[in-house]
mmCIF file of C-alpha atoms in Angstrom:
data_model
loop_
_atom_site.group_PDB
_atom_site.id
_atom_site.type_symbol
_atom_site.label_atom_id
_atom_site.label_comp_id
_atom_site.label_asym_id
_atom_site.label_seq_id
_atom_site.Cartn_x
_atom_site.Cartn_y
_atom_site.Cartn_z
ATOM 1 C CA MET A 652 -0.103 0.361 0.213
ATOM 2 C CA LYS A 653 3.113 2.055 0.948
ATOM 3 C CA LYS A 654 4.645 1.388 -2.478
ATOM 4 C CA LEU A 655 1.244 2.008 -4.463
ATOM 5 C CA LEU A 656 0.522 5.385 -2.573
ATOM 6 C CA PHE A 657 4.564 6.668 -3.068
ATOM 7 C CA LEU A 658 3.931 6.067 -6.716
ATOM 8 C CA SER A 659 0.789 7.524 -7.326
ATOM 9 C CA LEU A 660 2.813 10.869 -5.081
ATOM 10 C CA PHE A 661 5.645 10.293 -8.070
ATOM 11 C CA PHE A 662 3.423 10.439 -10.805
ATOM 12 C CA LEU A 663 1.537 13.385 -9.634
ATOM 13 C CA LEU A 664 4.563 15.175 -9.222
ATOM 14 C CA ALA A 665 5.723 14.165 -12.631
ATOM 15 C CA VAL A 666 2.760 14.847 -14.230
ATOM 16 C CA GLY A 667 2.172 18.162 -12.240
ATOM 17 C CA SER A 668 5.297 19.652 -13.228
ATOM 18 C CA ARG A 669 4.716 19.612 -16.926
ATOM 19 C CA ALA A 670 2.327 22.655 -15.963
ATOM 20 C CA TRP A 671 5.039 24.202 -14.299
ATOM 21 C CA ALA A 672 6.701 24.598 -17.245
ATOM 22 C CA ALA A 673 6.626 28.225 -19.119
ATOM 23 C CA LEU A 674 7.212 29.029 -22.713
ATOM 24 C CA ALA A 675 10.241 30.510 -23.172
ATOM 25 C CA PRO A 676 10.819 34.261 -24.288
ATOM 26 C CA PRO A 677 12.861 34.850 -27.185
ATOM 27 C CA GLY A 678 16.599 35.594 -26.645
ATOM 28 C CA VAL A 679 18.722 33.070 -24.580
ATOM 29 C CA LEU A 680 17.175 30.438 -23.389
ATOM 30 C CA PRO A 681 16.631 30.209 -19.690
ATOM 31 C CA ASP A 682 17.904 26.688 -19.091
ATOM 32 C CA ILE A 683 19.057 23.564 -20.628
ATOM 33 C CA ASN A 684 15.302 22.201 -20.099
ATOM 34 C CA GLY A 685 12.171 22.811 -18.286
ATOM 35 C CA TYR A 686 10.277 24.962 -20.392
ATOM 36 C CA GLU A 687 8.315 25.342 -23.112
ATOM 37 C CA ILE A 688 9.630 26.290 -26.595
ATOM 38 C CA THR A 689 8.221 27.809 -29.780
ATOM 39 C CA CYS A 690 8.134 26.102 -33.001
ATOM 40 C CA ALA A 691 8.543 28.789 -36.047
ATOM 41 C CA ASN A 692 6.073 26.673 -38.584
ATOM 42 C CA ASP A 693 3.212 26.202 -36.577
ATOM 43 C CA SER A 694 1.990 26.654 -33.055
ATOM 44 C CA PHE A 695 3.144 23.369 -31.309
ATOM 45 C CA THR A 696 5.088 24.649 -27.892
ATOM 46 C CA PRO A 697 6.569 21.144 -27.162
ATOM 47 C CA THR A 698 8.251 20.846 -23.433
ATOM 48 C CA MET A 699 11.533 20.399 -22.949
ATOM 49 C CA TYR A 700 11.531 18.166 -20.388
ATOM 50 C CA PHE A 701 14.344 15.155 -20.009
ATOM 51 C CA SER A 702 13.122 13.709 -16.890
ATOM 52 C CA GLY A 703 13.860 16.648 -15.141
ATOM 53 C CA LEU A 704 13.332 20.504 -14.833
ATOM 54 C CA GLY A 705 16.465 22.499 -15.103
ATOM 55 C CA SER A 706 20.338 22.187 -14.696
ATOM 56 C CA GLU A 707 19.588 20.958 -11.317
ATOM 57 C CA PHE A 708 18.975 17.810 -12.545
ATOM 58 C CA PRO A 709 21.233 16.742 -15.479
ATOM 59 C CA ASN A 710 21.646 13.239 -16.601
ATOM 60 C CA THR A 711 22.800 11.490 -19.671
ATOM 61 C CA LYS A 712 19.415 9.488 -20.677
ATOM 62 C CA GLY A 713 17.474 9.977 -24.156
ATOM 63 C CA MET A 714 20.365 9.864 -25.846
ATOM 64 C CA ASN A 715 20.131 6.883 -27.176
ATOM 65 C CA ALA A 716 17.878 6.534 -30.113
ATOM 66 C CA GLU A 717 17.997 9.875 -32.264
ATOM 67 C CA TRP A 718 20.837 10.521 -34.653
ATOM 68 C CA VAL A 719 21.117 12.746 -37.343
ATOM 69 C CA GLY A 720 23.112 12.270 -40.550
ATOM 70 C CA PRO A 721 22.762 11.855 -44.140
ATOM 71 C CA THR A 722 19.920 10.608 -45.804
ATOM 72 C CA GLY A 723 19.542 7.027 -46.877
ATOM 73 C CA LEU A 724 21.578 5.285 -44.437
ATOM 74 C CA PRO A 725 21.495 2.169 -43.004
ATOM 75 C CA ILE A 726 21.093 2.544 -39.177
ATOM 76 C CA SER A 727 24.727 0.975 -37.268
ATOM 77 C CA ALA A 728 27.292 1.697 -34.607
ATOM 78 C CA SER A 729 29.959 3.523 -37.049
ATOM 79 C CA SER A 730 27.177 5.542 -38.757
ATOM 80 C CA LYS A 731 25.573 6.851 -35.396
ATOM 81 C CA THR A 732 28.404 8.517 -34.394
ATOM 82 C CA THR A 733 29.576 10.085 -37.887
ATOM 83 C CA LEU A 734 29.518 14.189 -37.894
ATOM 84 C CA THR A 735 28.585 15.290 -41.151
ATOM 85 C CA SER A 736 30.328 18.123 -42.241
ATOM 86 C CA ARG A 737 29.986 19.975 -45.169
ATOM 87 C CA THR A 738 31.858 22.965 -47.153
ATOM 88 C CA ALA A 739 29.888 25.676 -49.029
ATOM 89 C CA SER A 740 31.891 27.301 -51.049
ATOM 90 C CA ALA A 741 29.062 29.498 -52.742
ATOM 91 C CA SER A 742 26.866 31.119 -50.773
ATOM 92 C CA THR A 743 23.554 29.420 -51.839
ATOM 93 C CA TYR A 744 24.231 25.436 -50.610
ATOM 94 C CA THR A 745 21.413 22.678 -50.808
ATOM 95 C CA ASP A 746 21.926 19.292 -49.625
ATOM 96 C CA SER A 747 19.443 16.530 -47.282
ATOM 97 C CA VAL A 748 19.757 15.379 -43.575
ATOM 98 C CA GLY A 749 18.107 12.477 -41.942
ATOM 99 C CA LEU A 750 16.880 12.418 -38.700
ATOM 100 C CA TYR A 751 16.549 8.963 -37.561
ATOM 101 C CA ASP A 752 15.452 7.300 -34.375
ATOM 102 C CA THR A 753 16.543 3.653 -33.531
ATOM 103 C CA GLY A 754 13.962 2.795 -30.865
ATOM 104 C CA GLY A 755 16.059 3.466 -27.913
ATOM 105 C CA GLY A 756 14.614 1.913 -24.389
ATOM 106 C CA GLY A 757 11.427 3.858 -23.344
ATOM 107 C CA SER A 758 11.296 5.199 -26.909
ATOM 108 C CA SER A 759 7.630 6.307 -28.462
ATOM 109 C CA VAL A 760 8.751 8.829 -30.256
ATOM 110 C CA ASN A 761 5.808 9.781 -32.503
ATOM 111 C CA ASP A 762 7.589 13.222 -34.057
ATOM 112 C CA PHE A 763 10.561 14.955 -34.436
ATOM 113 C CA ILE A 764 11.496 18.152 -33.520
ATOM 114 C CA LEU A 765 14.207 20.075 -35.769
ATOM 115 C CA LEU A 766 16.964 22.173 -34.276
ATOM 116 C CA VAL A 767 18.661 24.870 -36.968
ATOM 117 C CA SER A 768 21.428 27.307 -35.473
ATOM 118 C CA VAL A 769 23.700 29.623 -37.575
ATOM 119 C CA SER A 770 26.257 31.024 -35.812
ATOM 120 C CA GLY A 771 28.060 34.191 -36.890
ATOM 121 C CA GLN A 772 27.214 37.607 -38.073
ATOM 122 C CA THR A 773 24.481 36.714 -40.946
ATOM 123 C CA ALA A 774 23.718 38.188 -44.204
ATOM 124 C CA SER A 775 20.159 40.296 -44.488
ATOM 125 C CA ASN A 776 19.591 38.111 -47.198
ATOM 126 C CA PHE A 777 20.160 34.620 -45.401
ATOM 127 C CA GLY A 778 17.228 32.070 -45.311
ATOM 128 C CA ILE A 779 16.603 28.415 -45.475
ATOM 129 C CA ASN A 780 14.236 26.658 -47.230
ATOM 130 C CA LEU A 781 13.414 23.008 -45.628
ATOM 131 C CA GLN A 782 11.279 20.547 -48.020
ATOM 132 C CA TRP A 783 10.259 17.171 -46.044
ATOM 133 C CA VAL A 784 6.861 15.227 -46.387
ATOM 134 C CA ASP A 785 4.874 14.670 -43.047
ATOM 135 C CA HIS A 786 2.673 11.721 -41.539
ATOM 136 C CA SER A 787 0.200 12.157 -43.958
ATOM 137 C CA ASP A 788 2.286 11.897 -46.775
ATOM 138 C CA THR A 789 1.638 15.655 -47.341
ATOM 139 C CA THR A 790 5.119 17.353 -49.088
ATOM 140 C CA GLN A 791 6.081 20.622 -46.182
ATOM 141 C CA ASN A 792 7.670 23.355 -47.812
ATOM 142 C CA HIS A 793 8.885 26.380 -46.009
ATOM 143 C CA THR A 794 11.355 29.306 -46.717
ATOM 144 C CA TYR A 795 12.804 30.792 -43.080
ATOM 145 C CA ASN A 796 14.858 33.732 -42.773
ATOM 146 C CA ILE A 797 16.439 35.413 -39.663
ATOM 147 C CA SER A 798 14.144 36.433 -38.062
ATOM 148 C CA ASP A 799 12.589 33.239 -37.680
ATOM 149 C CA PHE A 800 15.295 32.187 -35.343
ATOM 150 C CA ILE A 801 14.245 34.041 -32.192
ATOM 151 C CA TYR A 802 16.329 31.956 -29.623
ATOM 152 C CA GLY A 803 20.063 32.802 -28.648
ATOM 153 C CA ALA A 804 22.420 33.737 -29.526
ATOM 154 C CA GLN A 805 24.523 31.253 -27.367
ATOM 155 C CA GLU A 806 26.769 28.509 -27.588
ATOM 156 C CA TRP A 807 24.931 24.920 -26.676
ATOM 157 C CA ARG A 808 21.702 23.999 -27.582
ATOM 158 C CA PRO A 809 18.823 22.518 -25.094
ATOM 159 C CA GLY A 810 19.323 18.467 -23.264
ATOM 160 C CA PRO A 811 19.534 16.508 -20.536
ATOM 161 C CA THR A 812 22.832 17.944 -18.873
ATOM 162 C CA THR A 813 25.089 20.831 -19.822
ATOM 163 C CA ASP A 814 27.429 21.498 -22.627
ATOM 164 C CA MET A 815 25.482 20.291 -24.977
ATOM 165 C CA ASN A 816 27.349 21.090 -28.411
ATOM 166 C CA LEU A 817 25.759 22.646 -31.428
ATOM 167 C CA TYR A 818 28.359 20.210 -33.422
ATOM 168 C CA PRO A 819 30.816 17.935 -32.685
ATOM 169 C CA THR A 820 33.889 19.837 -33.303
ATOM 170 C CA GLN A 821 32.315 23.525 -31.875
ATOM 171 C CA ASP A 822 34.506 25.230 -29.139
ATOM 172 C CA MET A 823 31.597 26.212 -27.246
ATOM 173 C CA SER A 824 34.853 28.341 -25.090
ATOM 174 C CA ASP A 825 35.063 30.173 -28.551
ATOM 175 C CA LYS A 826 31.876 33.331 -28.242
ATOM 176 C CA SER A 827 32.046 33.069 -32.036
ATOM 177 C CA THR A 828 30.264 30.410 -31.991
ATOM 178 C CA ALA A 829 27.306 31.838 -30.469
ATOM 179 C CA ALA A 830 23.922 30.917 -32.739
ATOM 180 C CA LYS A 831 20.574 31.706 -33.133
ATOM 181 C CA LEU A 832 18.367 28.790 -32.928
ATOM 182 C CA MET A 833 15.052 28.135 -34.716
ATOM 183 C CA PHE A 834 13.212 24.547 -34.249
ATOM 184 C CA ILE A 835 10.634 23.401 -36.834
ATOM 185 C CA ASP A 836 7.574 20.671 -35.868
ATOM 186 C CA LEU A 837 8.072 18.036 -39.064
ATOM 187 C CA GLN A 838 4.580 16.151 -37.874
ATOM 188 C CA ALA A 839 6.112 13.090 -38.630
ATOM 189 C CA GLY A 840 4.058 10.696 -36.295
ATOM 190 C CA VAL A 841 4.703 7.771 -35.539
ATOM 191 C CA CYS A 842 8.722 7.579 -35.966
ATOM 192 C CA SER A 843 10.117 4.991 -33.498
ATOM 193 C CA THR A 844 12.509 2.891 -35.393
ATOM 194 C CA GLY A 845 12.059 5.462 -38.220
ATOM 195 C CA TYR A 846 13.309 8.132 -39.700
ATOM 196 C CA VAL A 847 12.205 11.814 -41.700
ATOM 197 C CA PRO A 848 14.989 13.041 -44.576
ATOM 198 C CA VAL A 849 14.842 16.556 -44.999
ATOM 199 C CA THR A 850 16.101 18.520 -47.895
ATOM 200 C CA PHE A 851 17.329 22.208 -47.296
ATOM 201 C CA THR A 852 18.332 25.166 -49.356
ATOM 202 C CA LEU A 853 20.671 27.575 -47.816
ATOM 203 C CA THR A 854 20.970 30.986 -49.160
ATOM 204 C CA GLY A 855 23.549 34.422 -48.037
ATOM 205 C CA LEU A 856 25.454 31.911 -46.236
ATOM 206 C CA TYR A 857 28.848 33.151 -46.083
ATOM 207 C CA ASN A 858 32.771 32.860 -44.759
ATOM 208 C CA ASN A 859 31.509 33.617 -40.578
ATOM 209 C CA ASN A 860 28.462 30.905 -40.565
ATOM 210 C CA ALA A 861 28.117 27.802 -39.409
ATOM 211 C CA VAL A 862 24.643 26.213 -39.999
ATOM 212 C CA ALA A 863 24.025 23.181 -37.591
ATOM 213 C CA PHE A 864 21.575 20.788 -37.447
ATOM 214 C CA ASN A 865 20.074 18.562 -34.540
ATOM 215 C CA MET A 866 16.573 16.869 -33.697
ATOM 216 C CA TYR A 867 14.544 16.004 -30.434
ATOM 217 C CA GLY A 868 12.106 13.749 -30.090
ATOM 218 C CA TYR A 869 8.671 13.922 -28.936
ATOM 219 C CA SER A 870 6.352 11.081 -26.643
ATOM 220 C CA PRO A 871 2.854 11.945 -25.918
ATOM 221 C CA THR A 872 3.621 9.433 -23.101
ATOM 222 C CA GLY A 873 6.710 10.799 -21.779
ATOM 223 C CA GLY A 874 10.174 9.323 -21.196
ATOM 224 C CA ASN A 875 11.680 6.348 -19.409
ATOM 225 C CA VAL A 876 11.704 8.182 -16.153
ATOM 226 C CA TYR A 877 8.935 10.209 -16.158
ATOM 227 C CA PRO A 878 6.557 8.396 -18.097
ATOM 228 C CA GLY A 879 2.842 9.742 -18.856
ATOM 229 C CA VAL A 880 4.166 13.727 -19.319
ATOM 230 C CA PRO A 881 4.023 14.995 -22.932
ATOM 231 C CA SER A 882 7.397 16.071 -24.115
ATOM 232 C CA ILE A 883 10.792 15.932 -25.444
ATOM 233 C CA ASP A 884 12.706 13.682 -23.738
ATOM 234 C CA TRP A 885 15.119 12.315 -26.841
ATOM 235 C CA THR A 886 17.791 14.299 -28.419
ATOM 236 C CA ASN A 887 21.121 13.254 -30.490
ATOM 237 C CA PRO A 888 24.072 13.401 -28.018
ATOM 238 C CA VAL A 889 26.611 16.118 -29.490
ATOM 239 C CA GLY A 890 29.684 16.866 -26.555
ATOM 240 C CA VAL A 891 28.494 14.614 -23.898
ATOM 241 C CA THR A 892 29.273 10.857 -25.142
ATOM 242 C CA SER A 893 30.970 8.402 -27.498
ATOM 243 C CA ALA A 894 28.239 8.839 -30.035
ATOM 244 C CA ASP A 895 28.449 11.905 -31.036
ATOM 245 C CA ASN A 896 27.159 12.848 -34.665
ATOM 246 C CA GLY A 897 25.568 15.606 -36.208
ATOM 247 C CA TYR A 898 25.370 17.561 -39.147
ATOM 248 C CA VAL A 899 26.833 21.313 -40.296
ATOM 249 C CA VAL A 900 27.335 23.139 -42.903
ATOM 250 C CA PHE A 901 30.415 25.727 -43.620
ATOM 251 C CA GLY A 902 30.073 28.850 -45.166
ATOM 252 C CA THR A 903 33.399 29.254 -47.359
ATOM 253 C CA ALA A 904 32.188 32.305 -49.545
ATOM 254 C CA ALA A 905 32.921 35.812 -49.391
ATOM 255 C CA PRO A 906 30.731 38.810 -48.880
ATOM 256 C CA VAL A 907 30.047 40.369 -51.688
ATOM 257 C CA PRO A 908 30.816 43.700 -51.077
ATOM 258 C CA ILE A 909 28.448 46.982 -52.564
ATOM 259 C CA PRO A 910 30.300 47.987 -55.765
ATOM 260 C CA ALA A 911 31.560 51.441 -55.739
ATOM 261 C CA ALA A 912 29.911 52.873 -58.725
ATOM 262 C CA ALA A 913 26.869 52.413 -56.117
ATOM 263 C CA TRP A 914 28.854 54.404 -53.731
ATOM 264 C CA LEU A 915 29.740 56.939 -56.260
ATOM 265 C CA LEU A 916 25.660 57.188 -57.172
ATOM 266 C CA GLY A 917 24.559 57.222 -53.390
ATOM 267 C CA SER A 918 26.989 60.035 -53.043
ATOM 268 C CA GLY A 919 25.709 61.787 -55.704
ATOM 269 C CA LEU A 920 22.397 61.549 -54.979
ATOM 270 C CA MET A 921 22.770 63.025 -51.750
ATOM 271 C CA GLY A 922 24.821 65.784 -52.884
ATOM 272 C CA LEU A 923 22.017 66.768 -55.525
ATOM 273 C CA VAL A 924 19.078 66.794 -52.807
ATOM 274 C CA GLY A 925 21.174 68.934 -50.161
ATOM 275 C CA LEU A 926 21.895 71.331 -52.991
ATOM 276 C CA ARG A 927 18.263 71.477 -54.279
ATOM 277 C CA ARG A 928 17.645 72.418 -50.514
ATOM 278 C CA ARG A 929 20.298 75.098 -50.642
ATOM 279 C CA THR A 930 18.169 76.941 -53.868
ATOM 280 C CA ARG A 931 15.230 76.043 -51.933
ATOM 281 C CA SER A 932 16.246 78.401 -49.225
#
C-alpha cells in the first residue's frame, strides 16, 4: 500500500511539473530544459523535459535513440557516431539531412522537432528552405529567414545535461560560435525506428557562418523516467557521449561588397538633394 501511494505521488509530481513549464521567451534560453519552446512553423509548443526541470537534474538519458546524418544510410553503430560536415563554397547551398530514431529503451517518439542553428554575423538575405513529407504524406515546403531564429545567440543547445554542443567540433568557449536557434515541428507521426529526410537550401551563407542541424524526439507518453508526461525527452548526443553525431555546413564564400559605382551614385544623389534644399532656401 505504501509503495502504491509513493508511486501515485511520484506520478502526480511528474505530471504536475508539466504544468509548471512556462513558454520560453525569445532570446537566450533560460536553462538546459524545463520550459516550452515555440516552433517557427506552427502553434505547437512542446516542453523540453528530459526527466527533470532545469540544470539541477542533469543526466545523460535520452541520447541513445536519436541521431542526425546523411539521408538513406542504414542505421548502424558506426554511422551513428559520424559527424557530417559540409563546406559551401558558394553563398547558396542545397543538400539533405536525415533524422533517425533507432527505438531506444522507453522510446515512444511520435514526432521529430528539428533544431537549426546559425552562428556568425548573418547577411540580410540569409534564409533556409526546408522540404519534407509529414505523417499524412503531405509535402511540406517552407522558407525561413533570420527573424524566425528567435532563440539565442548562445553556444549551447537544450538537452538532458549541460555543455551540449551545436556540432561535435565546436569549441563552446569560443564566443564567436554563438548561434541563433530555430525549432521546426516536422509533424512526423509515429517515427520510432524510422527516419525523416529533410532537403534544405541555404541562401546568404558566407565565410563566418556555420549552420548546424540537431533533432529532438517528442513523445505524448513521456520518457522512461517520468512516463505519462507529454514532452521532449530524446535528442542526438553532441559533446557528451562517445556516440556524438550531427550535421553542420560551414560557409566559405566571401560576402559580396557593394560596388564602388553604387557608392558614388549614392553620394551623388545625396549631393543633389542637398543642393536642391540650399537652392530653395
